[in-house]
C-alpha cells in the first residue's frame, strides 16, 4: 500500500561522497517497517491487551486513535520545526523516540500511561516517515528516485502484511507486553543501522507552516481532501478491532495470524493494482470502482456476522477483499490532489497523509463507540460510510 510518506518540498542535496544505489535506502526501509509495525501491531492482540489493562476492547482501541490523530496533527508541524536539523541526526533521534515509547508501552501498568506512550510514539513516527522519503531520494541518482521511494514505502507495506500477524504470534507465544518490547528492539536496531549507514546530510530550508497550510485554500484541494478522511474512516476504522470481528465469524486463535496476513497481502495487491489502473483509466474511475467494492465488502461482512456464517474460507476471502479495497485509494487520491494543485505537490501529498491518519483516528473512535452494540452495527455503519464516499466522489469528480 502506498501508505503515506510526506515528501518535503525541499530535497536535500547529497554531498559529493554520498552513496549511490538503491542498497543505501534499505536501512530506511527497515525504519519504515518498524514505524508501520508500531502503528498497526496493536490490532493483533487488542482483546488480550484490553483484558490485561481492565478496559473494554472499544476503549483499548483508542490507543490506535491516539497514535493516528497525533501523527495527523504533528506531521506538518514537525516538518516545519525540524526542517533545518541534519537528516541523520533527525532520523536516529526519531527512531530512538519510537524505541523508548514502545518500551514505555510494554511496561505500562495502566491504560492512561499506555495512551501517553502511544502519543509519544506517534511523534517519533511523524518525524521519521516524511524525512525517510526525502533522504532516500537524495541518496540515489535522479533516475532512481522513484524506485528509492518505493523501497522506503515498501517497509510500510511489508509492515501491513507481516507486522500485525507477527505481533499476534508474539503476543500468543509470550504476551502483548513482550510483543511491544520486540517492536522497541526493532526500532533501536533500525536507529543503529541508520546511524552507521547514512552519510551526514544537512537539513533544508524551512517552509513556514502557514505556507504548508495555504494549499487548504485551494478549491480543488478542499473538495478532494475530505474523501481521504471519509474513505479511511470507512475502510480502516474497524481494523484495530479485526480480531474481535474475526472471532465473531467463528475464527479460532490458530487462524488469526494467517487471516491478518491475508488482509496485509490484500492491501499490498490492492495498492499495486490501483496504481497501475490509475495510469490507464484515470483516478476517478478507479475510485468509483474501489469505493463500490469497499461498500460491497463491508456489506458482505455485515451479512456474514448477522447470519452467523461460521465458514473460515469466507472469512479469508473477506479479509483479502477488506485489505485490498481499503488501501487501493491512496494512489488515486494523490494524483487528484497533485492535479488540483500542481505547484504544491509535496505540500498536498503531506496534507493527504495527515488526512489519512485523521481518517484512521476518526474511524477507530467510531468503531470503539459502535463495537459494544455488536460487530454487525459497526460493520453496517462503515459500509454506509463507504457508500457516502461514492456520493462525495460523484459531487467532486470534476476536481
CSV table of C-alpha atoms in Angstrom, one decimal:
chain,number,residue,atom,x,y,z
A,1,UNK,CA,0.0,0.0,0.0
A,2,UNK,CA,1.2,3.5,-0.7
A,3,UNK,CA,0.9,4.2,2.9
A,4,UNK,CA,1.9,8.0,3.3
A,5,UNK,CA,5.3,9.5,3.2
A,6,UNK,CA,5.2,13.3,3.4
A,7,UNK,CA,7.8,14.3,0.8
A,8,UNK,CA,9.1,17.7,1.8
A,9,UNK,CA,9.1,20.5,-0.7
A,10,UNK,CA,12.8,20.7,-0.4
A,11,UNK,CA,15.1,17.9,-1.5
A,12,UNK,CA,18.3,17.8,0.4
A,13,UNK,CA,21.2,17.9,-2.0
A,14,UNK,CA,23.6,14.9,-1.4
A,15,UNK,CA,27.2,15.6,-0.6
A,16,UNK,CA,29.8,14.6,-3.1
A,17,UNK,CA,30.6,11.4,-1.3
A,18,UNK,CA,27.0,10.3,-0.8
A,19,UNK,CA,26.5,6.7,-1.6
A,20,UNK,CA,24.7,5.9,-4.9
A,21,UNK,CA,22.4,2.9,-5.4
A,22,UNK,CA,19.2,1.6,-4.0
A,23,UNK,CA,21.1,-0.6,-1.5
A,24,UNK,CA,21.7,2.6,0.6
A,25,UNK,CA,18.0,3.0,1.2
A,26,UNK,CA,17.4,-0.4,2.6
A,27,UNK,CA,18.1,0.6,6.1
A,28,UNK,CA,15.5,3.3,5.8
A,29,UNK,CA,13.0,0.7,4.7
A,30,UNK,CA,13.8,-1.2,7.9
A,31,UNK,CA,13.0,2.0,9.8
A,32,UNK,CA,9.6,2.4,8.0
A,33,UNK,CA,8.9,-1.3,8.7
A,34,UNK,CA,9.5,-0.5,12.4
A,35,UNK,CA,7.2,2.5,12.1
A,36,UNK,CA,4.5,0.6,10.3
A,37,UNK,CA,4.6,-2.3,12.7
A,38,UNK,CA,4.4,0.1,15.6
A,39,UNK,CA,1.3,1.8,14.1
A,40,UNK,CA,-0.6,-1.4,13.3
A,41,UNK,CA,0.6,-4.0,15.8
A,42,UNK,CA,-2.0,-3.4,18.5
A,43,UNK,CA,-4.7,-4.8,16.2
A,44,UNK,CA,-3.1,-8.2,16.6
A,45,UNK,CA,-3.6,-8.5,20.4
A,46,UNK,CA,-6.3,-6.0,21.2
A,47,UNK,CA,-8.6,-8.3,23.2
A,48,UNK,CA,-5.7,-9.6,25.4
A,49,UNK,CA,-4.4,-6.0,26.0
A,50,UNK,CA,-7.9,-4.8,26.9
A,51,UNK,CA,-8.3,-7.7,29.4
A,52,UNK,CA,-4.9,-7.1,31.0
A,53,UNK,CA,-5.5,-3.3,31.4
A,54,UNK,CA,-9.1,-3.9,32.6
A,55,UNK,CA,-10.7,-1.8,29.9
A,56,UNK,CA,-13.2,-2.7,27.2
A,57,UNK,CA,-12.0,-3.6,23.7
A,58,UNK,CA,-13.5,-0.3,22.4
A,59,UNK,CA,-11.5,1.7,24.9
A,60,UNK,CA,-8.3,-0.2,24.2
A,61,UNK,CA,-8.7,0.6,20.5
A,62,UNK,CA,-8.5,4.2,21.3
A,63,UNK,CA,-4.7,3.7,21.7
A,64,UNK,CA,-4.7,3.4,17.9
A,65,UNK,CA,-6.8,6.6,17.7
A,66,UNK,CA,-4.3,8.5,19.8
A,67,UNK,CA,-1.5,7.4,17.6
A,68,UNK,CA,-3.3,8.3,14.3
A,69,UNK,CA,-4.5,11.7,15.5
A,70,UNK,CA,-1.2,12.7,16.9
A,71,UNK,CA,0.5,11.7,13.7
A,72,UNK,CA,-2.0,13.7,11.6
A,73,UNK,CA,-1.6,16.9,13.7
A,74,UNK,CA,2.1,16.8,14.4
A,75,UNK,CA,3.4,15.8,10.9
A,76,UNK,CA,3.1,19.2,9.2
A,77,UNK,CA,4.2,21.0,12.4
A,78,UNK,CA,7.3,18.8,12.9
A,79,UNK,CA,8.2,19.1,9.2
A,80,UNK,CA,8.4,22.9,9.8
A,81,UNK,CA,10.1,23.0,13.2
A,82,UNK,CA,12.7,20.3,12.4
A,83,UNK,CA,13.4,21.3,8.8
A,84,UNK,CA,17.0,22.6,9.5
A,85,UNK,CA,18.0,19.6,11.7
A,86,UNK,CA,20.7,17.4,10.0
A,87,UNK,CA,18.9,14.5,8.5
A,88,UNK,CA,20.9,11.6,10.0
A,89,UNK,CA,20.6,13.0,13.5
A,90,UNK,CA,16.9,13.6,13.0
A,91,UNK,CA,16.2,10.1,11.7
A,92,UNK,CA,18.2,8.4,14.5
A,93,UNK,CA,16.5,10.6,17.2
A,94,UNK,CA,13.0,9.8,15.8
A,95,UNK,CA,13.7,6.1,15.9
A,96,UNK,CA,15.1,6.4,19.4
A,97,UNK,CA,11.9,8.1,20.5
A,98,UNK,CA,9.9,5.3,18.9
A,99,UNK,CA,12.0,2.7,20.7
A,100,UNK,CA,11.7,4.4,24.1
A,101,UNK,CA,7.9,5.0,23.6
A,102,UNK,CA,7.3,1.3,22.7
A,103,UNK,CA,9.3,0.2,25.7
A,104,UNK,CA,7.1,2.5,27.8
A,105,UNK,CA,4.0,0.9,26.2
A,106,UNK,CA,5.3,-2.6,27.0
A,107,UNK,CA,5.9,-1.6,30.7
A,108,UNK,CA,2.7,0.5,31.0
A,109,UNK,CA,0.9,-0.6,34.2
A,110,UNK,CA,-2.4,1.0,33.2
A,111,UNK,CA,-4.3,2.4,30.2
A,112,UNK,CA,-3.5,6.0,30.9
A,113,UNK,CA,0.2,5.5,30.7
A,114,UNK,CA,-0.2,3.3,27.6
A,115,UNK,CA,-2.0,6.2,25.9
A,116,UNK,CA,0.8,8.6,26.8
A,117,UNK,CA,3.3,6.3,25.4
A,118,UNK,CA,1.3,5.9,22.1
A,119,UNK,CA,1.2,9.6,21.7
A,120,UNK,CA,5.0,9.9,22.2
A,121,UNK,CA,5.5,7.0,19.7
A,122,UNK,CA,3.3,8.8,17.1
A,123,UNK,CA,5.5,11.9,17.4
A,124,UNK,CA,8.6,9.9,16.6
A,125,UNK,CA,6.8,8.3,13.6
A,126,UNK,CA,5.6,11.7,12.4
A,127,UNK,CA,9.3,12.9,12.4
A,128,UNK,CA,10.8,9.8,10.8
A,129,UNK,CA,8.5,8.8,8.0
A,130,UNK,CA,8.4,12.1,5.9
A,131,UNK,CA,12.2,12.6,6.2
A,132,UNK,CA,13.0,9.0,5.3
A,133,UNK,CA,11.4,9.6,1.9
A,134,UNK,CA,13.3,12.9,1.4
A,135,UNK,CA,16.6,11.3,2.4
A,136,UNK,CA,16.0,8.2,0.2
A,137,UNK,CA,15.6,10.5,-2.8
A,138,UNK,CA,18.8,12.3,-2.1
A,139,UNK,CA,20.9,9.2,-1.7
A,140,UNK,CA,20.4,8.0,-5.3
A,141,UNK,CA,20.8,9.3,-8.8
A,142,UNK,CA,17.8,11.3,-10.1
A,143,UNK,CA,16.8,8.4,-12.4
A,144,UNK,CA,16.4,6.1,-9.3
A,145,UNK,CA,14.4,8.4,-7.1
A,146,UNK,CA,11.1,6.8,-7.7
A,147,UNK,CA,12.5,3.4,-7.0
A,148,UNK,CA,14.2,4.6,-3.9
A,149,UNK,CA,10.9,6.0,-2.6
A,150,UNK,CA,9.2,2.7,-3.5
A,151,UNK,CA,11.8,0.8,-1.4
A,152,UNK,CA,11.2,3.1,1.6
A,153,UNK,CA,7.4,2.8,1.2
A,154,UNK,CA,7.9,-0.9,0.9
A,155,UNK,CA,8.8,-1.0,4.5
A,156,UNK,CA,5.4,0.3,5.4
A,157,UNK,CA,3.7,-2.1,3.0
A,158,UNK,CA,5.5,-5.1,4.4
A,159,UNK,CA,4.6,-4.0,7.9
A,160,UNK,CA,0.9,-4.1,6.9
A,161,UNK,CA,1.3,-7.7,5.7
A,162,UNK,CA,3.7,-9.0,8.3
A,163,UNK,CA,3.8,-6.7,11.3
A,164,UNK,CA,0.3,-7.4,12.7
A,165,UNK,CA,0.3,-11.2,12.3
A,166,UNK,CA,3.9,-11.3,13.8
A,167,UNK,CA,2.7,-9.2,16.7
A,168,UNK,CA,-0.3,-11.6,17.1
A,169,UNK,CA,2.1,-14.6,17.2
A,170,UNK,CA,4.5,-12.9,19.6
A,171,UNK,CA,1.6,-12.0,21.9
A,172,UNK,CA,0.3,-15.6,21.9
A,173,UNK,CA,3.8,-17.1,22.4
A,174,UNK,CA,4.7,-14.7,25.2
A,175,UNK,CA,2.3,-11.8,25.9
A,176,UNK,CA,1.4,-8.4,24.5
A,177,UNK,CA,4.0,-6.7,26.7
A,178,UNK,CA,6.7,-8.8,25.1
A,179,UNK,CA,5.3,-8.1,21.6
A,180,UNK,CA,5.7,-4.3,22.1
A,181,UNK,CA,9.1,-4.8,23.6
A,182,UNK,CA,10.1,-6.6,20.4
A,183,UNK,CA,8.9,-3.6,18.4
A,184,UNK,CA,11.0,-1.4,20.7
A,185,UNK,CA,14.1,-3.6,19.9
A,186,UNK,CA,13.3,-3.4,16.2
A,187,UNK,CA,13.2,0.4,16.4
A,188,UNK,CA,16.5,0.5,18.3
A,189,UNK,CA,18.2,-1.8,15.7
A,190,UNK,CA,16.9,0.5,12.9
A,191,UNK,CA,18.3,3.5,14.7
A,192,UNK,CA,21.7,1.9,15.0
A,193,UNK,CA,21.6,1.0,11.3
A,194,UNK,CA,20.7,4.5,10.2
A,195,UNK,CA,23.5,5.9,12.3
A,196,UNK,CA,26.0,3.5,10.9
A,197,UNK,CA,25.0,3.5,7.3
A,198,UNK,CA,23.7,7.0,6.5
A,199,UNK,CA,26.0,9.8,5.4
A,200,UNK,CA,25.8,13.2,7.2
A,201,UNK,CA,23.2,15.2,5.3
A,202,UNK,CA,22.4,18.8,6.2
A,203,UNK,CA,18.9,20.0,6.9
A,204,UNK,CA,16.9,22.0,4.4
A,205,UNK,CA,15.3,25.5,4.3
A,206,UNK,CA,12.3,25.9,6.5
A,207,UNK,CA,8.9,26.1,4.8
A,208,UNK,CA,6.6,28.1,7.1
A,209,UNK,CA,3.6,26.2,8.4
A,210,UNK,CA,1.4,29.0,7.0
A,211,UNK,CA,2.6,28.1,3.5
A,212,UNK,CA,2.1,24.4,4.1
A,213,UNK,CA,-1.5,25.0,5.1
A,214,UNK,CA,-2.2,27.6,2.4
A,215,UNK,CA,-3.0,24.8,0.0
A,216,UNK,CA,-6.1,24.2,2.0
A,217,UNK,CA,-7.5,27.4,0.5
A,218,UNK,CA,-7.3,25.9,-3.0
A,219,UNK,CA,-10.9,24.9,-4.1
A,220,UNK,CA,-9.8,21.7,-5.7
A,221,UNK,CA,-7.8,20.5,-2.6
A,222,UNK,CA,-10.7,21.4,-0.3
A,223,UNK,CA,-13.1,19.4,-2.5
A,224,UNK,CA,-10.9,16.3,-2.8
A,225,UNK,CA,-9.1,16.0,0.5
A,226,UNK,CA,-12.1,15.1,2.7
A,227,UNK,CA,-12.5,11.9,0.7
A,228,UNK,CA,-9.3,10.7,2.2
A,229,UNK,CA,-10.7,11.2,5.7
A,230,UNK,CA,-14.0,9.6,4.9
A,231,UNK,CA,-12.6,6.7,2.9
A,232,UNK,CA,-10.1,5.7,5.6
A,233,UNK,CA,-12.7,6.0,8.3
A,234,UNK,CA,-14.9,3.6,6.4
A,235,UNK,CA,-12.2,1.1,5.4
A,236,UNK,CA,-9.7,1.2,8.2
A,237,UNK,CA,-11.7,2.3,11.2
A,238,UNK,CA,-12.5,-1.2,12.3
A,239,UNK,CA,-9.1,-2.7,11.6
A,240,UNK,CA,-8.0,-2.2,15.2
A,241,UNK,CA,-10.9,-4.5,16.1
A,242,UNK,CA,-10.1,-7.1,13.4
A,243,UNK,CA,-9.5,-9.9,16.0
A,244,UNK,CA,-13.0,-9.4,17.6
A,245,UNK,CA,-14.6,-9.3,14.2
A,246,UNK,CA,-12.8,-12.5,13.0
A,247,UNK,CA,-13.9,-14.2,16.2
A,248,UNK,CA,-17.5,-13.1,15.6
A,249,UNK,CA,-17.2,-15.1,12.4
A,250,UNK,CA,-16.0,-18.1,14.2
A,251,UNK,CA,-12.3,-17.9,13.5
A,252,UNK,CA,-10.2,-19.6,16.2
A,253,UNK,CA,-7.0,-18.3,17.6
A,254,UNK,CA,-4.9,-20.5,15.4
A,255,UNK,CA,-6.4,-18.9,12.3
A,256,UNK,CA,-5.8,-15.3,13.4
A,257,UNK,CA,-2.2,-14.8,12.3
A,258,UNK,CA,-2.7,-16.0,8.8
A,259,UNK,CA,-6.1,-14.2,8.4
A,260,UNK,CA,-4.3,-11.0,9.4
A,261,UNK,CA,-1.6,-11.8,6.9
A,262,UNK,CA,-4.2,-12.2,4.2
A,263,UNK,CA,-5.5,-8.7,5.0
A,264,UNK,CA,-2.0,-7.4,4.5
A,265,UNK,CA,-1.5,-9.3,1.3
A,266,UNK,CA,-4.8,-7.9,0.0
A,267,UNK,CA,-3.6,-4.4,0.9
A,268,UNK,CA,-0.3,-4.8,-1.0
A,269,UNK,CA,-2.2,-6.2,-4.0
A,270,UNK,CA,-4.9,-3.5,-3.9
A,271,UNK,CA,-2.3,-0.7,-3.9
A,272,UNK,CA,-0.3,-2.1,-6.7
A,273,UNK,CA,-3.3,-2.8,-8.9
A,274,UNK,CA,-4.8,0.6,-8.2
A,275,UNK,CA,-1.6,2.3,-9.1
A,276,UNK,CA,-1.5,0.6,-12.5
A,277,UNK,CA,-5.2,1.2,-13.2
A,278,UNK,CA,-4.9,4.9,-12.3
A,279,UNK,CA,-2.2,5.3,-15.0
A,280,UNK,CA,-4.5,3.6,-17.5
A,281,UNK,CA,-8.0,4.7,-16.6
A,282,UNK,CA,-7.6,7.8,-14.5
A,283,UNK,CA,-8.1,8.3,-10.8
A,284,UNK,CA,-11.9,9.0,-10.6
A,285,UNK,CA,-12.9,5.8,-12.4
A,286,UNK,CA,-10.6,3.7,-10.2
A,287,UNK,CA,-12.0,5.4,-7.1
A,288,UNK,CA,-15.6,4.7,-8.2
A,289,UNK,CA,-14.8,1.0,-8.6
A,290,UNK,CA,-12.8,0.8,-5.4
A,291,UNK,CA,-15.3,2.5,-3.1
A,292,UNK,CA,-18.1,0.4,-4.6
A,293,UNK,CA,-16.1,-2.7,-3.9
A,294,UNK,CA,-15.3,-1.5,-0.3
A,295,UNK,CA,-19.0,-0.9,0.4
A,296,UNK,CA,-19.8,-4.4,-1.0
A,297,UNK,CA,-17.1,-6.0,1.1
A,298,UNK,CA,-18.2,-4.3,4.3
A,299,UNK,CA,-21.9,-5.2,3.5
A,300,UNK,CA,-20.8,-8.8,3.0
A,301,UNK,CA,-19.0,-8.7,6.3
A,302,UNK,CA,-22.2,-7.4,7.9
A,303,UNK,CA,-24.3,-10.1,6.4
A,304,UNK,CA,-21.8,-12.8,7.4
A,305,UNK,CA,-21.7,-11.7,11.1
A,306,UNK,CA,-25.5,-11.2,11.3
A,307,UNK,CA,-26.2,-14.6,9.7
A,308,UNK,CA,-23.7,-16.4,12.0
A,309,UNK,CA,-21.7,-17.6,8.9
A,310,UNK,CA,-19.1,-19.8,10.6
A,311,UNK,CA,-17.0,-20.5,7.5
A,312,UNK,CA,-13.3,-20.0,7.5
A,313,UNK,CA,-12.9,-19.8,3.7
A,314,UNK,CA,-15.5,-17.0,3.6
A,315,UNK,CA,-13.7,-15.1,6.4
A,316,UNK,CA,-10.4,-15.5,4.5
A,317,UNK,CA,-11.9,-14.1,1.3
A,318,UNK,CA,-13.4,-11.2,3.2
A,319,UNK,CA,-10.1,-10.3,4.9
A,320,UNK,CA,-8.3,-10.2,1.5
A,321,UNK,CA,-11.0,-8.0,0.0
A,322,UNK,CA,-11.1,-5.8,3.1
A,323,UNK,CA,-7.3,-5.1,2.8
A,324,UNK,CA,-7.4,-4.6,-1.0
A,325,UNK,CA,-10.4,-2.2,-1.0
A,326,UNK,CA,-9.2,-0.2,1.9
A,327,UNK,CA,-5.7,0.5,0.6
A,328,UNK,CA,-6.4,1.0,-3.1
A,329,UNK,CA,-7.3,4.6,-2.7
A,330,UNK,CA,-4.1,6.4,-1.9
A,331,UNK,CA,-2.5,6.5,-5.4
A,332,UNK,CA,-5.7,7.9,-6.9
A,333,UNK,CA,-6.2,10.5,-4.2
A,334,UNK,CA,-2.6,11.7,-4.6
A,335,UNK,CA,-3.0,12.0,-8.3
A,336,UNK,CA,-6.2,14.0,-7.9
A,337,UNK,CA,-4.6,16.3,-5.3
A,338,UNK,CA,-1.5,16.9,-7.4
A,339,UNK,CA,-3.6,17.7,-10.4
A,340,UNK,CA,-5.6,20.2,-8.3
A,341,UNK,CA,-2.5,22.0,-7.0
A,342,UNK,CA,0.4,21.1,-9.3
A,343,UNK,CA,2.6,23.8,-7.8
A,344,UNK,CA,2.3,22.4,-4.3
A,345,UNK,CA,2.9,18.8,-4.9
A,346,UNK,CA,4.9,18.0,-1.8
A,347,UNK,CA,2.6,20.0,0.4
A,348,UNK,CA,-0.6,18.4,-0.8
A,349,UNK,CA,0.9,14.9,-0.5
A,350,UNK,CA,1.8,15.7,3.1
A,351,UNK,CA,-1.7,17.0,3.8
A,352,UNK,CA,-3.1,13.8,2.3
A,353,UNK,CA,-1.0,11.7,4.6
A,354,UNK,CA,-2.3,13.8,7.6
A,355,UNK,CA,-5.8,13.4,6.4
A,356,UNK,CA,-5.3,9.6,6.1
A,357,UNK,CA,-4.3,9.3,9.7
A,358,UNK,CA,-7.1,11.6,10.7
A,359,UNK,CA,-9.5,9.2,9.0
A,360,UNK,CA,-8.0,6.3,10.8
A,361,UNK,CA,-8.4,8.1,14.1
A,362,UNK,CA,-12.0,9.1,13.3
A,363,UNK,CA,-12.9,5.6,12.2
A,364,UNK,CA,-11.3,4.0,15.3
A,365,UNK,CA,-13.3,6.3,17.5
A,366,UNK,CA,-16.4,5.4,15.7
A,367,UNK,CA,-15.6,1.7,15.8
A,368,UNK,CA,-14.9,1.8,19.5
A,369,UNK,CA,-18.2,3.5,20.1
A,370,UNK,CA,-20.2,1.1,18.0
A,371,UNK,CA,-18.5,-2.2,18.9
A,372,UNK,CA,-20.3,-2.5,22.2
A,373,UNK,CA,-23.6,-2.6,20.2
A,374,UNK,CA,-22.2,-5.5,18.2
A,375,UNK,CA,-20.0,-6.2,15.2
A,376,UNK,CA,-23.0,-6.1,12.9
A,377,UNK,CA,-23.8,-2.5,13.8
A,378,UNK,CA,-20.2,-1.4,13.4
A,379,UNK,CA,-19.7,-3.1,10.1
A,380,UNK,CA,-23.0,-1.8,8.7
A,381,UNK,CA,-22.1,1.8,9.7
A,382,UNK,CA,-18.7,1.5,7.9
A,383,UNK,CA,-20.5,0.1,4.8
A,384,UNK,CA,-22.7,3.2,4.9
A,385,UNK,CA,-19.6,5.5,5.1
A,386,UNK,CA,-18.2,3.7,2.1
A,387,UNK,CA,-21.4,4.4,0.2
A,388,UNK,CA,-21.2,8.0,1.3
A,389,UNK,CA,-17.7,8.1,-0.3
A,390,UNK,CA,-19.3,7.3,-3.6
A,391,UNK,CA,-21.7,10.3,-3.2
A,392,UNK,CA,-18.8,12.6,-2.3
A,393,UNK,CA,-16.8,11.3,-5.2
A,394,UNK,CA,-19.7,12.0,-7.6
A,395,UNK,CA,-20.0,15.5,-6.4
A,396,UNK,CA,-16.3,16.3,-6.7
A,397,UNK,CA,-15.5,14.2,-9.8
A,398,UNK,CA,-14.6,17.2,-11.9
A,399,UNK,CA,-11.9,18.5,-9.4
